[in-house]
Short mmCIF file of C-alpha atoms and ligand atoms in Angstrom, two decimals:
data_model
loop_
_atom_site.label_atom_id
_atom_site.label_comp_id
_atom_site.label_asym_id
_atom_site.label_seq_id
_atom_site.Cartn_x
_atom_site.Cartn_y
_atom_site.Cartn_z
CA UNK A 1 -42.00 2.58 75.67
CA UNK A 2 -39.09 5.46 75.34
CA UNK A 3 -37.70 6.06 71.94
CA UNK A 4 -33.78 6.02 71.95
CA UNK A 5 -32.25 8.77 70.40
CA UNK A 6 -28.39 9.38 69.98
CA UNK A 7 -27.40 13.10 72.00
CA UNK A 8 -24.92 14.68 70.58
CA UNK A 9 -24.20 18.09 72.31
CA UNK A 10 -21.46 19.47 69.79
CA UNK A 11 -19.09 21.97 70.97
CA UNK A 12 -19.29 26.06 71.21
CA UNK A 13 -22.54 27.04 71.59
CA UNK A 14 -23.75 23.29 70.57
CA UNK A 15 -24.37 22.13 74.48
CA UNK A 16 -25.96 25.10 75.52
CA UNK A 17 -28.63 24.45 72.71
CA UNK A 18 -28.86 21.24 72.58
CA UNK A 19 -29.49 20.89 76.29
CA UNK A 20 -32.28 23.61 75.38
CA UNK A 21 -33.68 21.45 72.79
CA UNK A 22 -33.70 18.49 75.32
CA UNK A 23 -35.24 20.36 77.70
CA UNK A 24 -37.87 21.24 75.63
CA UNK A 25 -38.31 18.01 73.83
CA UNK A 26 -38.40 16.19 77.42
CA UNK A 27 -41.35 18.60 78.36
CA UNK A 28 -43.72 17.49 75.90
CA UNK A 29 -43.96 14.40 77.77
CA UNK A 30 -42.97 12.11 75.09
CA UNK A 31 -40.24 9.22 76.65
CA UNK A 32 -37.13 9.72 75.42
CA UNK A 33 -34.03 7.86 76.33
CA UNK A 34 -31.39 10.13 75.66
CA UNK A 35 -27.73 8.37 74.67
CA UNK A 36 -24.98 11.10 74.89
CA UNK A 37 -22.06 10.96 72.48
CA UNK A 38 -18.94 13.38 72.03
CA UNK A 39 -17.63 14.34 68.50
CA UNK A 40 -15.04 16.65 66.76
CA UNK A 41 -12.38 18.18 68.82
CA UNK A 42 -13.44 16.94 72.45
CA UNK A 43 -13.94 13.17 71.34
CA UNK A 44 -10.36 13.25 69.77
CA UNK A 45 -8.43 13.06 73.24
CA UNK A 46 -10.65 10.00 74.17
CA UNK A 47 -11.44 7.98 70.62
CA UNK A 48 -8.51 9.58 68.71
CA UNK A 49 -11.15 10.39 66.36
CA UNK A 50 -13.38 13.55 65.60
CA UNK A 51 -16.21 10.99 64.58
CA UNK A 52 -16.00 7.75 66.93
CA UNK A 53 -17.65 4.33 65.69
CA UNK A 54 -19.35 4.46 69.02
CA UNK A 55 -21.33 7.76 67.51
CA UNK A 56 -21.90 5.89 64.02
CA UNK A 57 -22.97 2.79 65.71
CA UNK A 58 -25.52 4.48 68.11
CA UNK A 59 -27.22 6.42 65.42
CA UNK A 60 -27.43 3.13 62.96
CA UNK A 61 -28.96 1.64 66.15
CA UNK A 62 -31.29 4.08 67.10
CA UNK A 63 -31.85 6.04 63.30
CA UNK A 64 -32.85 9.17 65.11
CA UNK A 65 -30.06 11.92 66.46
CA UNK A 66 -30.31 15.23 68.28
CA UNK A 67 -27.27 16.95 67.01
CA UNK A 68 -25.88 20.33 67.98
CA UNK A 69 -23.29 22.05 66.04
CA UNK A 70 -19.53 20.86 65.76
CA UNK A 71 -16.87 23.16 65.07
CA UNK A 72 -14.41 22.80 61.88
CA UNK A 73 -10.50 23.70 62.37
CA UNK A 74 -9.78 26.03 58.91
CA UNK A 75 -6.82 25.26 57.05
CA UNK A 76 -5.17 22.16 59.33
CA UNK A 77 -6.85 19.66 60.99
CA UNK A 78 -9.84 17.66 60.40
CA UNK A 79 -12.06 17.60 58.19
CA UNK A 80 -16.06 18.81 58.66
CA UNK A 81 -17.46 15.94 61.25
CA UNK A 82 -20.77 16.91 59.78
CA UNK A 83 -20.15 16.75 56.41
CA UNK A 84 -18.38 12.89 57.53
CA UNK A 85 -21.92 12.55 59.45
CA UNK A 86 -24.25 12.56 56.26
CA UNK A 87 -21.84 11.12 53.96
CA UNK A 88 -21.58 8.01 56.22
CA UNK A 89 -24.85 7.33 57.13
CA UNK A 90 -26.27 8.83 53.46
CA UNK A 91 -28.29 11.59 55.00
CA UNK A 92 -28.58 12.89 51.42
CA UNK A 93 -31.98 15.40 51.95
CA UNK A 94 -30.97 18.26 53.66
CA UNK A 95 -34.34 19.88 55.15
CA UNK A 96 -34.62 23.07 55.94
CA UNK A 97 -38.16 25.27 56.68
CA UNK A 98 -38.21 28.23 57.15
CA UNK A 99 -41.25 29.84 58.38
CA UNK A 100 -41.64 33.37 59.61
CA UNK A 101 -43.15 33.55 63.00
CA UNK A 102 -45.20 36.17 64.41
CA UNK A 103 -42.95 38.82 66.84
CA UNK A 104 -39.81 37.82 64.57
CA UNK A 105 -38.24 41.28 63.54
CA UNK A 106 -38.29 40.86 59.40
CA UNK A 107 -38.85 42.73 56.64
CA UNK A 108 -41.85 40.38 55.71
CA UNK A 109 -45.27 39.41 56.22
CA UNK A 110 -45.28 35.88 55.41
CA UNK A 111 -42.84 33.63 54.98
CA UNK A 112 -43.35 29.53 54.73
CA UNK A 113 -40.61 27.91 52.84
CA UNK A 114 -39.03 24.24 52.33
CA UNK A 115 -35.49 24.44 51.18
CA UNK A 116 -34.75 20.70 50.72
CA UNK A 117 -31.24 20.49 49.21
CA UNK A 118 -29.16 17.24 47.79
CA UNK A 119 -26.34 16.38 50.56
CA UNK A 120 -24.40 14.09 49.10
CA UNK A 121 -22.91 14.92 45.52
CA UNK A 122 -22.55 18.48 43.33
CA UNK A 123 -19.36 20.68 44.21
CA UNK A 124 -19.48 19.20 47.40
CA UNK A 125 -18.07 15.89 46.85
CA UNK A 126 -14.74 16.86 47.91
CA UNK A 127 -13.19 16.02 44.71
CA UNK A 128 -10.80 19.12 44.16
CA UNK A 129 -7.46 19.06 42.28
CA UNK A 130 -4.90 21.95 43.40
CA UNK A 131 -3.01 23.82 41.30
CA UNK A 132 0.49 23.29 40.31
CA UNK A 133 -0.48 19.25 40.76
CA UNK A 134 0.85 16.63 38.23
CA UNK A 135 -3.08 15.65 38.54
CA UNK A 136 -4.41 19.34 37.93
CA UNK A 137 -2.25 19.40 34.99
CA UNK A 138 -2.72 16.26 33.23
CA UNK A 139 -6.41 17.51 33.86
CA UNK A 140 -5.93 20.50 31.95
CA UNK A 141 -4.44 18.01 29.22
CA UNK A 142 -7.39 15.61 28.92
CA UNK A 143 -10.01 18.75 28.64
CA UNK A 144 -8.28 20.19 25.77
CA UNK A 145 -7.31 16.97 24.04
CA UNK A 146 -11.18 16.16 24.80
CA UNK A 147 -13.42 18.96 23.23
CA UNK A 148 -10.17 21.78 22.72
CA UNK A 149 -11.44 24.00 25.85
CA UNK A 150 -8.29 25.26 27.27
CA UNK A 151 -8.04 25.77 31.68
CA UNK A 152 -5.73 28.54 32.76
CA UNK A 153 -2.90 26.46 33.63
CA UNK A 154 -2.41 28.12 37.07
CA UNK A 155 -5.73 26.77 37.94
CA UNK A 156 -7.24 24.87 40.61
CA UNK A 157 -10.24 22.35 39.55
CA UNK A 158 -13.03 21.33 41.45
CA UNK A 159 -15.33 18.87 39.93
CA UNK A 160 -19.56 19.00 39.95
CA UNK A 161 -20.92 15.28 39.75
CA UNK A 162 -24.36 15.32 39.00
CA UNK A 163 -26.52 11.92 39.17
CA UNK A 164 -29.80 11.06 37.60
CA UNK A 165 -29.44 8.77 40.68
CA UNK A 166 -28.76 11.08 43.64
CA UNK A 167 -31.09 13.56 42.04
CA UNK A 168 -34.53 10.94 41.57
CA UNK A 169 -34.29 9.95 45.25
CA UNK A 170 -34.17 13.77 46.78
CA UNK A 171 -36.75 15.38 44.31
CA UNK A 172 -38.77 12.30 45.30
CA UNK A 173 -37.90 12.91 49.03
CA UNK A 174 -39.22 16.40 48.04
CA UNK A 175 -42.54 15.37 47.02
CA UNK A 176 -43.48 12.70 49.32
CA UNK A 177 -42.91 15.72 52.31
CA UNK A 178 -45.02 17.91 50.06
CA UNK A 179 -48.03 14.95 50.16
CA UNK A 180 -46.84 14.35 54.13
CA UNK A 181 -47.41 17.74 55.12
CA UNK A 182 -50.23 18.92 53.27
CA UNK A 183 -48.05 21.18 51.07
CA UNK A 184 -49.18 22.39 47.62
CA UNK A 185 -46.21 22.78 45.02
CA UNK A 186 -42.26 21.80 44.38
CA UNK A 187 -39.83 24.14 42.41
CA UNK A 188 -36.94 22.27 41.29
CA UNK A 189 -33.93 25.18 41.39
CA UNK A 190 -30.96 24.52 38.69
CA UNK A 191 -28.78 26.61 35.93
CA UNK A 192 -29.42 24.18 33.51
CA UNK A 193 -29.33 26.96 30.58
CA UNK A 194 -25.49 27.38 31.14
CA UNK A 195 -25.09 24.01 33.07
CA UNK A 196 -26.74 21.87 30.15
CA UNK A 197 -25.48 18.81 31.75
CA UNK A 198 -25.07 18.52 34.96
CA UNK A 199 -27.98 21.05 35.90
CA UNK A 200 -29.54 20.07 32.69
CA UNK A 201 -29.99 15.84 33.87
CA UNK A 202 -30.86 17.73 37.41
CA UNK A 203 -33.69 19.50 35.64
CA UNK A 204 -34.59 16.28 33.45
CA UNK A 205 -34.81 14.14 36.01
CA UNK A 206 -36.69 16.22 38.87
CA UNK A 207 -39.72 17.02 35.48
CA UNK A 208 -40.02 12.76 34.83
CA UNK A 209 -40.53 12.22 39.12
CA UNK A 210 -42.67 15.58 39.09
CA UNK A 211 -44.92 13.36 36.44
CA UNK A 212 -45.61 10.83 38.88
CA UNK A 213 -47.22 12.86 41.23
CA UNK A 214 -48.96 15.16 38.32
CA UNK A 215 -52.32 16.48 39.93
CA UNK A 216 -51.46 16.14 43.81
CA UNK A 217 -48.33 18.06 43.99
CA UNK A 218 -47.71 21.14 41.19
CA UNK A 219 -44.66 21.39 40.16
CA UNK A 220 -42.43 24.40 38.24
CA UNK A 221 -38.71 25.32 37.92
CA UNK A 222 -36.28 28.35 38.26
CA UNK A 223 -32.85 29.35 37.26
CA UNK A 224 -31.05 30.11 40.45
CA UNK A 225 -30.30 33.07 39.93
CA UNK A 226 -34.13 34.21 38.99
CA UNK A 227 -34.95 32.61 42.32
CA UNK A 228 -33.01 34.66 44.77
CA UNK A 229 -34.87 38.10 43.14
CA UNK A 230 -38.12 35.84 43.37
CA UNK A 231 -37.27 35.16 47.21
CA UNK A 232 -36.24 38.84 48.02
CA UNK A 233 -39.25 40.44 46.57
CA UNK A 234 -42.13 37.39 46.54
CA UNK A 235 -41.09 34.87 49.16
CA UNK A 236 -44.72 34.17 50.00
CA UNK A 237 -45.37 32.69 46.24
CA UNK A 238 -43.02 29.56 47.19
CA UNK A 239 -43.53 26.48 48.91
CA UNK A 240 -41.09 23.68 48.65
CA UNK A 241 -37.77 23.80 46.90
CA UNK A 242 -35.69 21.04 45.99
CA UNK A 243 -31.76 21.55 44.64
CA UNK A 244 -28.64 20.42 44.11
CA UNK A 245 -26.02 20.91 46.86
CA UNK A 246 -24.54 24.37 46.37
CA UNK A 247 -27.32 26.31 45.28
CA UNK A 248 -29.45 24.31 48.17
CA UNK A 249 -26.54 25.35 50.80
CA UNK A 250 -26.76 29.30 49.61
CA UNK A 251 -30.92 29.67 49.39
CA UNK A 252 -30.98 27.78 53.12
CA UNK A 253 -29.12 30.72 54.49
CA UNK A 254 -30.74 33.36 52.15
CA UNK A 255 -34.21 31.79 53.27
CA UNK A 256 -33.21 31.85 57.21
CA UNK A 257 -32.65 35.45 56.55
CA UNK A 258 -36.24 36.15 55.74
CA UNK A 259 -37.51 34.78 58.67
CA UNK A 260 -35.19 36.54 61.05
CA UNK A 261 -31.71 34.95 61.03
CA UNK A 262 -29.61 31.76 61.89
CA UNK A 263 -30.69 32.03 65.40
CA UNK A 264 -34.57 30.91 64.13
CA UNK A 265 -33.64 27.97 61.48
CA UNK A 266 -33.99 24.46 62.09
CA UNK A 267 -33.01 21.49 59.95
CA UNK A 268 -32.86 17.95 59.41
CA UNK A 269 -30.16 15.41 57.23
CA UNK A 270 -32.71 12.49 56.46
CA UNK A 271 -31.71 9.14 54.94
CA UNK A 272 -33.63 5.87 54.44
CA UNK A 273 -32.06 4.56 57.37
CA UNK A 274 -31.15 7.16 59.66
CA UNK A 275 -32.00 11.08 60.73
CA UNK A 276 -30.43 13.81 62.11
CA UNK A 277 -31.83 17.12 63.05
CA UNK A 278 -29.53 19.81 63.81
CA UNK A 279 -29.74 23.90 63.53
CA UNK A 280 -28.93 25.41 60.35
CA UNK A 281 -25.98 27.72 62.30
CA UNK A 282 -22.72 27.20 63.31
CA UNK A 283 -21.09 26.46 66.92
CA UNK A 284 -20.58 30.68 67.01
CA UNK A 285 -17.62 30.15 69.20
CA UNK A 286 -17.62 33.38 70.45
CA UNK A 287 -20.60 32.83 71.94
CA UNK A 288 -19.75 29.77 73.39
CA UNK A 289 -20.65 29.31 77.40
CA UNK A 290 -22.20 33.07 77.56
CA UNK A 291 -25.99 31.40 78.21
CA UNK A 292 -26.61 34.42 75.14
CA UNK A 293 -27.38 32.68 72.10
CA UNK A 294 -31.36 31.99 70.89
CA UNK A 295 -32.21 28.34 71.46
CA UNK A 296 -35.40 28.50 68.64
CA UNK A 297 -33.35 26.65 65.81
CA UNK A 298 -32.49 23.59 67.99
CA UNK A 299 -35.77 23.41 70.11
CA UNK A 300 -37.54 23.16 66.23
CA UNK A 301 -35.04 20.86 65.19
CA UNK A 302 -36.49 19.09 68.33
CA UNK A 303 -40.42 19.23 66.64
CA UNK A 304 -39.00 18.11 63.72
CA UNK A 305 -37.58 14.83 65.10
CA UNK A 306 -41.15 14.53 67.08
CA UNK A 307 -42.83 14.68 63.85
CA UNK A 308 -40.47 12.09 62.30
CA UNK A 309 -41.36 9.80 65.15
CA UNK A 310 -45.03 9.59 64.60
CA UNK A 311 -45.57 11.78 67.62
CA UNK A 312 -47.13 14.73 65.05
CA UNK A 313 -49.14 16.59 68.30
CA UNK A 314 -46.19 16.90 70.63
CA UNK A 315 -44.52 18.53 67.79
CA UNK A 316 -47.03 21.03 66.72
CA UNK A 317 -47.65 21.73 70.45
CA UNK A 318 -43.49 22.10 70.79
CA UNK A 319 -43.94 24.42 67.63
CA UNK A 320 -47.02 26.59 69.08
CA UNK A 321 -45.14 26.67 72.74
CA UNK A 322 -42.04 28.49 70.57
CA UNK A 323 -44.66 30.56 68.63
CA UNK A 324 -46.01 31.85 71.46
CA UNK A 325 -42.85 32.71 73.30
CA UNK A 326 -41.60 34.65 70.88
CA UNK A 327 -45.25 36.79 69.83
CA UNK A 328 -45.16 37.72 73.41
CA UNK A 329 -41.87 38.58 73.05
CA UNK A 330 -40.41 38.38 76.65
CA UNK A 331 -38.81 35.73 77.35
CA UNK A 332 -36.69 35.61 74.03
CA UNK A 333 -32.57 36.00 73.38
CA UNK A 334 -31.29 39.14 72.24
CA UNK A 335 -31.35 38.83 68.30
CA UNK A 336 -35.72 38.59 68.88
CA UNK A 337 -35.68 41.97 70.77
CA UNK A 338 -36.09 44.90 68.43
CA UNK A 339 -33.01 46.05 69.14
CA UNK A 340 -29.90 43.88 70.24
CA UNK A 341 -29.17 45.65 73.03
CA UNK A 342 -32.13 45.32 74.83
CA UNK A 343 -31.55 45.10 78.57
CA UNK A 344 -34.79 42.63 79.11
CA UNK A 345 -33.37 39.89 76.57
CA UNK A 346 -32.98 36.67 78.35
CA UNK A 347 -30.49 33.86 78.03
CA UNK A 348 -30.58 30.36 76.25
CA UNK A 349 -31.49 28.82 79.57
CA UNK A 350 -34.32 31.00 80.27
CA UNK A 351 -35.89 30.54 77.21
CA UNK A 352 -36.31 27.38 76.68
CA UNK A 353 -37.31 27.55 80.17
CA UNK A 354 -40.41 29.60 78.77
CA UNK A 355 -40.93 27.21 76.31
CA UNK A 356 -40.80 24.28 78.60
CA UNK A 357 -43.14 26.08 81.11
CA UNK A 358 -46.18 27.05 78.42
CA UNK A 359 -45.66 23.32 76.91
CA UNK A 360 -46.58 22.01 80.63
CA UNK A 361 -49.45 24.50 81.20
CA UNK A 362 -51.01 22.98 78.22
P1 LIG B 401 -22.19 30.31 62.86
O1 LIG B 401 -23.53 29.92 62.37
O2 LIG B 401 -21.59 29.49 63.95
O3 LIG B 401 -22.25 31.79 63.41
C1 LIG B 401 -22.34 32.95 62.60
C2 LIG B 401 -23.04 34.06 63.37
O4 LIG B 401 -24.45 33.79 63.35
C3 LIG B 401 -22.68 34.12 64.86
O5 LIG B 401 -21.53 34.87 65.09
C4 LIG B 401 -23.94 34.77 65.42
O6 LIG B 401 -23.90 36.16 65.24
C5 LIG B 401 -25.05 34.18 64.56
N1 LIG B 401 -25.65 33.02 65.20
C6 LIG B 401 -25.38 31.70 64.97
N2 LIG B 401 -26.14 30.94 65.74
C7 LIG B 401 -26.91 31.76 66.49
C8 LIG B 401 -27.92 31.56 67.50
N3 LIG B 401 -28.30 30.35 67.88
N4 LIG B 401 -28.49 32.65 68.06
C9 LIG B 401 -28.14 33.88 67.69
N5 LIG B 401 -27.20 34.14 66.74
C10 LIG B 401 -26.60 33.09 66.15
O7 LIG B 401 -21.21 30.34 61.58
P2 LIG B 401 -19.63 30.40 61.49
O8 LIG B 401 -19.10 31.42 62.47
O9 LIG B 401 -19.36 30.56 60.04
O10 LIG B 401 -19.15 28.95 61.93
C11 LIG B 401 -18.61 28.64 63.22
C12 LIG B 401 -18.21 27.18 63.22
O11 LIG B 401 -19.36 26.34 63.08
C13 LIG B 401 -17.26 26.77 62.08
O12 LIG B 401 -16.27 25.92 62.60
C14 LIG B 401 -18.16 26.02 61.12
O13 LIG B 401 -17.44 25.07 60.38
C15 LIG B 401 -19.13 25.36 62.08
N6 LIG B 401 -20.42 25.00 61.48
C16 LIG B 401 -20.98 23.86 61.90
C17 LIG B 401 -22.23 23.49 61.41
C18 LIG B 401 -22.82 22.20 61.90
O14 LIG B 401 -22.42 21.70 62.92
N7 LIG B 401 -23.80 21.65 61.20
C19 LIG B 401 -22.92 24.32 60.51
C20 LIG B 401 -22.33 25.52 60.12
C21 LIG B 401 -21.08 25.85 60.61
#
């Protein structure tokens, strides 16, 4: 029987991926009913809405979505539709490997990394006070009637909400991949020495669920800071990573640089009840409709969701399909060519076309 899995093309360079993905996906030969569904800017002139029901509805139906990206309007207009995405469905473990493939132009060997980062709470919560605000200021009151530390009062305030909660669920998201997928150690990632209690109950809480799995999975921690040095010079001494929002959303990015850019990054937004898998990157709309950009990050994002289904060898053969496209180093976009320029880069189509091609030879 097909598996039903909510399509959601994205705008920019999101359908020209995301078809790629499909593509892709389709040629391992696992079933897939596809069910297409618009969001942000193009689903507002038929819903009135950047994130339709219809979209929420199909994913809580199906709990599996191939996502590419959505643009956000700066300044005016809506707010992030993927932000909206995980928050409503609690997608709270943001997943994001990182592995450096063979023929990737990088400054490293070897890279095989985890970043799995809390989605749902931290600085991210959206709950910012602006300055000049009655709220801002009375604010500003309560923290220096409550402990005498005094706020600029031209300030603007956002606040960092921490949970023992939020935290216990994605450091033990972190570990149960680590047992999943054969994977040796967890470094919990914090600032709990100036951030005693916010990072500090972080910190706390990811060493009491590290106990339960004491002598499968090691575990150790890092100050942030310590960690991007540690990345830079060692990245091949690191395994999984689990942290809070911010720091999670900075080391994804630093991480995708190691193994050759935002063009190569997949990722995933996993809840109890639903997933998404999406590229790390952006809807580049400069980009958009050129058939230019690389296809890798999606088509992964594609193994990844195979893998969450159960179907574990049409994802590693997806993976070594994309492996071996890119050692032999043809048939890839123009960011895998040594230099960008190169007149024998292909286009998005073409290379998932590869792909496609070596997964049906076999
Ligand atoms: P971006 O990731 O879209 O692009 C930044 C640059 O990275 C591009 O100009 C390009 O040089 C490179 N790049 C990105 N994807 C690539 C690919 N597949 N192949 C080769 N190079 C690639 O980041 P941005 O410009 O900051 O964001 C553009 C829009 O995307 C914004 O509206 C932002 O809000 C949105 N966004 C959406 C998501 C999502 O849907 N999950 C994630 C990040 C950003």
């Amino acid at each position: 029987m097909a598996y039903k899995v909510t399509f959601i093309p994205g705008d920019g360079i999101g359908p020209e991926v995301a078809e790629a993905a499909k593509v892709c996906v389709d040629a391992t030969g696992v079933k897939i009913d596809w069910e297409t569904h618009k969001a942000g800017e193009e689903a507002i002139a038929d819903f009135g809405t950047p994130l339709p029901d219809a979209l929420l509805e199909s994913i809580r139906r199906n709990k599996v979505a191939l996502k590419g990206p959505i643009t956000t309007p700066i300044g005016k207009g809506f707010r992030s539709v993927n932000v909206a995405l995980r928050q409503a469905l609690d997608l709270y473990a943001c997943v994001r490997p990182c592995r450096l493939y063979p023929g990737i132009p990088s400054h490293y060997d070897k890279v095989d990394l985890v970043i799995v980062r809390e989605n749902s709470e931290d600085l991210y919560a959206g709950i910012e006070y602006d300055d000049g605000t009655s709220e801002v200021k009375e604010l500003i009151d309560w923290v220096k009637s409550h402990g005498g530390k005094s706020i600029q009062s031209d300030a603007a305030i956002s606040l960092k909400p921490i949970s023992a909660s939020a935290t216990e669920r994605v450091v033990r998201f972190a570990f149960e991949y680590a047992l999943k997928n054969g994977r040796k150690r967890v470094t919990a990632v914090h600032k709990a020495n100036i951030m005693k209690f916010s990072d500090g109950l972080f910190l706390e809480t990811a060493q009491r669920v590290a106990e339960r799995y004491a002598g499968k999975v090691e575990f150790e921690d890092r100050l942030v800071d310590n960690m991007c040095m540690q990345l830079v010079q060692r990245p091949e001494n690191y395994d999984i990573l689990v942290l809070p929002n911010l720091y999670g959303d900075i080391l994804s990015d630093l991480a995708a640089g190691l193994v050759g850019g935002l063009g190569v990054a997949p990722g995933a937004n996993v809840g109890d009840k639903a997933a998404v898998f999406e590229p790390v990157h952006g809807s580049a709309p400069k980009y958009a409709g050129l058939n230019k950009v690389n296809p890798m990050a999606t088509i992964l994002s594609g193994a990844l969701m195979l893998r969450h289904l159960g179907e574990t060898s049409a994802a590693s053969r997806l993976e070594q399909a994309v492996a071996d496209v890119v050692k032999e180093g043809r048939d890839v976009t123009y960011d895998l060519k040594p230099h960008k320029d190169d007149p024998t880069s292909v286009g998005t189509k073409e290379m998932a076309a590869a792909i496609a091609r070596r997964l049906k030879k076999g």
